Amino acid sequence: MTDATMTEFALPRPRAATADHPVARALLTATAMFFIALFLLLPLITVFAQALKNGVSTALAAIVEPDALSAVKMTLIAAGIAVPLNVVFGLAASWAISKFDFRGKSFLITLIDLPFSVSPVISGLVYVLLFGMMGWFGPWLREHDIKIIFAIPGIVLATMFVTFPFVARELIPLMSDQGRDEEEAATSLGASGLQTFRRVTLPNIKWGLLYGVLLCNARAMGEFGAVSVVSGHIRGQTNTMPLHIEVLYNDYQFVAAFAVASLLALLALVTLTVKTFLEWHYADEIAAVHKH
Amino acid sequence: MSSAGALALPSTSWRTRSALPGFGLSLGFTIFYLSTVVLIPLAALIIRPWELGLSGFVAEVTAPRVLAALKLSFGAAAVGAVLNTVFGLIVAWVLVRYRFPGKRLVDALVDLPFALPTAVAGIALSALYAPNGWLGAPLMWLGVKAAYTPLGVVIALTFIGLPFVVRTLQPVLNDLSRDHEEAAATLGASRLQTFRRVVFPALLPALITGSALAFARAVGEYGSVIFIAGNLPLRSEIAPLLIIIKLEEFDYAGAASVGVVMLGVSFLILLILNGLQALMAKRR
Amino acid sequence: MSLVVESVAKRFDRFPALKGVSFSAPKGCFLALLGPSGSGKTTLLRILGGLEFAEAGRVKFEDGDWLALPARERRAGFVFQQYALFRHMTVAKNIAFGLEVRGRRHRPPRGEISRRVEELLSLVQLDGLGKRYPSQLSGGQRQRVALARALAIEPRMLLLDEPFGALDAKVRKELRMWLRHIHDKTGITTVFVTHDQEEAMELADLVAILNQGSIEQIGSPAEIRRSPASYFVADFIDSPIRPSAEQVVPFPETRAARH
């Protein structure tokens, strides 16, 4: 009757059945952008704007000042100990949980997630209750002249607690997804446990591991509440960067506070950039579901 | 691995035998590390308040200042969670369903509250909403005082909770098959009807989970709140700050009491929400 | 002719999904769109349902411009391949959905709706299962709920996308005859998509065979069996008969429009 070669009508393109009305779409987009600008972008801009209020040199001076440098050092020490320990733990826990079947597994996973649902202040408090002057081990520690609270070990412990689940929680679903076929194959081919782990497991999880380390490190360097409880706020000695910011801010040294804060904000931006990069390029090699 | 094991009768052991090595070592270290870093310290928290006796504990946590702080922490966290539920749903919807320039940037920015140290967020929000701040000044002109009031607490807790709702919703929204919306359209439903009756019920479990996570995080939040809160006892003093104050007074048992109540109530709320979710999941 | 499709064309990005498809079908006809995957059959069905949009061409149905209507005003009962049942609603709620979302003026009263739901449930032989959720049903039962839901809106046209694709062979055969039975009972113009030639030939009044976005042949199963219009058709329906030389139009312009 008719043929393809006959006149083609240029049809107007109606809205797809599942597309929103243009007005609704515009309104929703505007609302979302406004909310994000107000709650996320503006605070971020504020940090840099306040830091540079009196020029770059003032800001720089606040960063290279001895107390600030000592705070940077303190932060690096805390993260430098807490992150590797949590990586080892994360690898061990995910190996045990994903490659073996045993009773109580899901309970163990719940326990590993526990620190996420605990207030940072409580995370610090628990160590004061153990090692503080009036804590369970307080008298014994004092007799032996060991300082944990108001000293570096306390800060490291508190940081370990709050960053405890990050690596494990990234690796457990990832390694469970990958199953154990490849490891079993390697074992049957005569590989030792360490060889299997290094040559089969690790290459499969490297991006997920990096992702976990990234998030763990960001939290370790930025932790405030937990560290605040155990540090004692001794300037130039037990202040980490976030604590130094608090001291400066409460001293009305706003520009200096924001200058140090902008260092941490830069760290956050780098973290977000790397994180986004990993999510774009290695989505399949990072665990499928991300709930922080 | 040993030949003796191969001859053994099938056991009712607590674990299934495996050809892979390293079980004992990895599980052993896991349990040791978990116990030292998390479990024993938490046990100290739970045991400590009882040196006051039950009546002492009750008196401690029902003191007006403690009650006011708990009310503020839980109340402001609830308001923040509700705000995040509404706006988080809109943000997630826009990010999943629409295309616009700069979308990936906005998407990455949603994680800012996870990545930005809380103290930095705290002083930034405080400067922003202070009476002479960029947002505080216009608000003052409108007769609203944000900084150093409970409203400031709500603002900080909304900031901290947003990514939880958005990040929980996004994958669910992505996986939502278009079929259901198309089916609704062919059956004559309008877009609004389709959203209300088809899309929203499918999102509800994730929405509740996201809000619960945002709420749980907000209840214990400290760093981003204390700068903007003003910390007036009975008015804008949050529970975590009260714990620190009690510690500074060497009132360990008092501090632990407040901590135990916070933990207990948080777990109770999460338990109820989990139950609610399980109830909804049953139908699927 | 009740359904007239004229030169309907559609591209996805650069890839032509439909290269100007034309055919017509009488009222109450049971039409099968048969072809391999990627032949454009599902695209055509979705265009008829208002879920996809033609870039060129026209569709007339019962003398109206069918493509001018948005999906929700077409009253085309669409049965999705994976059924697309609303998981959070009971079977009865699923079936009632199309009636409950109508404007107040057109909505039947509550009692009427539940009466209709009961009727449809017994039509699809699922009496008493109205309170179940879709997850509590077997594949074949879900398929029948999807059909009942589409029938509830008293559709002017029934569109089915691989209606038996997700079912095992035995259930398939049963449902096939039953679908034919329902069609004969209701007399609704029905279009269904399938890649199974046996299914199409056994079930339909009219079979349109698609290949790479064009119709190779359209006709009754008997006609197609008797004289396949191209080697492609002969191959696809496993016919021992080869097309006669004069019938074969050079590929890919092969097309025979009928009615």
Short mmCIF file of C-alpha atoms in Angstrom, two decimals, chain C residues 144-246:
data_model
loop_
_atom_site.label_atom_id
_atom_site.label_comp_id
_atom_site.label_asym_id
_atom_site.label_seq_id
_atom_site.Cartn_x
_atom_site.Cartn_y
_atom_site.Cartn_z
CA ARG C 144 -1.66 -13.28 33.72
CA VAL C 145 -1.82 -10.47 36.30
CA ALA C 146 -0.02 -8.20 33.85
CA LEU C 147 -2.59 -9.05 31.22
CA ALA C 148 -5.50 -8.47 33.61
CA ARG C 149 -4.01 -5.12 34.57
CA ALA C 150 -3.82 -4.12 30.90
CA LEU C 151 -7.37 -5.32 30.26
CA ALA C 152 -8.75 -3.40 33.23
CA ILE C 153 -8.56 -0.07 31.42
CA GLU C 154 -10.73 -1.50 28.63
CA PRO C 155 -7.94 -0.97 26.16
CA ARG C 156 -8.62 0.02 22.58
CA MET C 157 -5.56 -1.95 21.55
CA LEU C 158 -3.60 -4.61 23.37
CA LEU C 159 0.20 -4.61 23.02
CA LEU C 160 2.32 -7.46 24.29
CA ASP C 161 6.12 -7.47 24.31
CA GLU C 162 7.43 -11.05 24.14
CA PRO C 163 4.57 -12.10 26.39
CA PHE C 164 5.90 -15.60 26.98
CA GLY C 165 9.60 -14.85 26.76
CA ALA C 166 10.35 -15.34 30.44
CA LEU C 167 8.39 -18.58 30.88
CA ASP C 168 9.37 -22.21 30.56
CA ALA C 169 8.24 -24.25 27.55
CA LYS C 170 5.28 -25.99 29.19
CA VAL C 171 3.69 -22.88 30.70
CA ARG C 172 4.33 -21.12 27.40
CA LYS C 173 2.22 -23.54 25.42
CA GLU C 174 -0.65 -23.37 27.92
CA LEU C 175 -0.68 -19.60 28.09
CA ARG C 176 -0.46 -19.29 24.34
CA MET C 177 -3.81 -20.97 23.72
CA TRP C 178 -5.31 -19.17 26.62
CA LEU C 179 -4.22 -15.76 25.26
CA ARG C 180 -5.83 -16.60 21.93
CA HIS C 181 -8.96 -17.55 23.81
CA ILE C 182 -9.01 -14.22 25.68
CA HIS C 183 -8.51 -12.35 22.44
CA ASP C 184 -11.42 -14.12 20.79
CA LYS C 185 -13.57 -13.38 23.83
CA THR C 186 -12.76 -9.66 23.98
CA GLY C 187 -12.18 -8.91 20.31
CA ILE C 188 -9.54 -6.28 21.07
CA THR C 189 -7.07 -5.50 18.30
CA THR C 190 -3.92 -7.15 19.60
CA VAL C 191 -0.30 -6.77 18.56
CA PHE C 192 2.36 -9.00 20.07
CA VAL C 193 6.08 -9.20 19.59
CA THR C 194 7.91 -12.52 19.43
CA HIS C 195 11.05 -14.07 18.07
CA ASP C 196 9.54 -17.55 18.12
CA GLN C 197 8.17 -18.37 14.66
CA GLU C 198 6.18 -21.33 15.92
CA GLU C 199 4.42 -19.11 18.41
CA ALA C 200 3.61 -16.46 15.82
CA MET C 201 2.41 -18.89 13.17
CA GLU C 202 0.27 -20.86 15.58
CA LEU C 203 -1.35 -17.94 17.29
CA ALA C 204 -1.78 -14.96 14.99
CA ASP C 205 -4.24 -14.03 12.24
CA LEU C 206 -1.59 -11.93 10.63
CA VAL C 207 2.18 -12.23 10.91
CA ALA C 208 4.57 -9.41 10.03
CA ILE C 209 8.15 -10.60 9.65
CA LEU C 210 10.72 -7.91 10.36
CA ASN C 211 14.37 -7.84 9.52
CA GLN C 212 16.81 -4.99 10.13
CA GLY C 213 14.10 -2.37 10.54
CA SER C 214 11.97 -3.35 7.56
CA ILE C 215 9.03 -5.65 7.01
CA GLU C 216 10.05 -8.60 4.87
CA GLN C 217 6.56 -9.97 4.53
CA ILE C 218 3.15 -9.65 6.07
CA GLY C 219 0.35 -12.10 5.64
CA SER C 220 -1.64 -14.90 7.22
CA PRO C 221 0.44 -17.82 8.51
CA ALA C 222 -0.89 -19.96 5.68
CA GLU C 223 0.12 -17.42 3.03
CA ILE C 224 3.58 -17.03 4.46
CA ARG C 225 4.07 -20.78 4.66
CA ARG C 226 2.82 -21.22 1.09
CA SER C 227 4.94 -18.54 -0.48
CA PRO C 228 7.71 -16.96 1.60
CA ALA C 229 8.61 -13.60 0.05
CA SER C 230 12.36 -13.84 0.58
CA TYR C 231 15.12 -16.19 1.54
CA PHE C 232 15.21 -14.49 4.91
CA VAL C 233 11.56 -15.33 5.55
CA ALA C 234 11.95 -18.89 4.30
CA ASP C 235 14.91 -19.36 6.59
CA PHE C 236 13.30 -17.75 9.55
CA ILE C 237 10.13 -19.85 9.43
CA ASP C 238 12.12 -22.99 8.59
CA SER C 239 10.20 -23.41 5.35
CA PRO C 240 11.35 -26.02 2.83
CA ILE C 241 9.83 -23.84 0.10
CA ARG C 242 12.23 -21.36 -1.47
CA PRO C 243 10.82 -18.08 -2.74
CA SER C 244 10.24 -18.02 -6.50
CA ALA C 245 12.63 -15.75 -8.41
CA GLU C 246 10.10 -13.08 -9.40
#
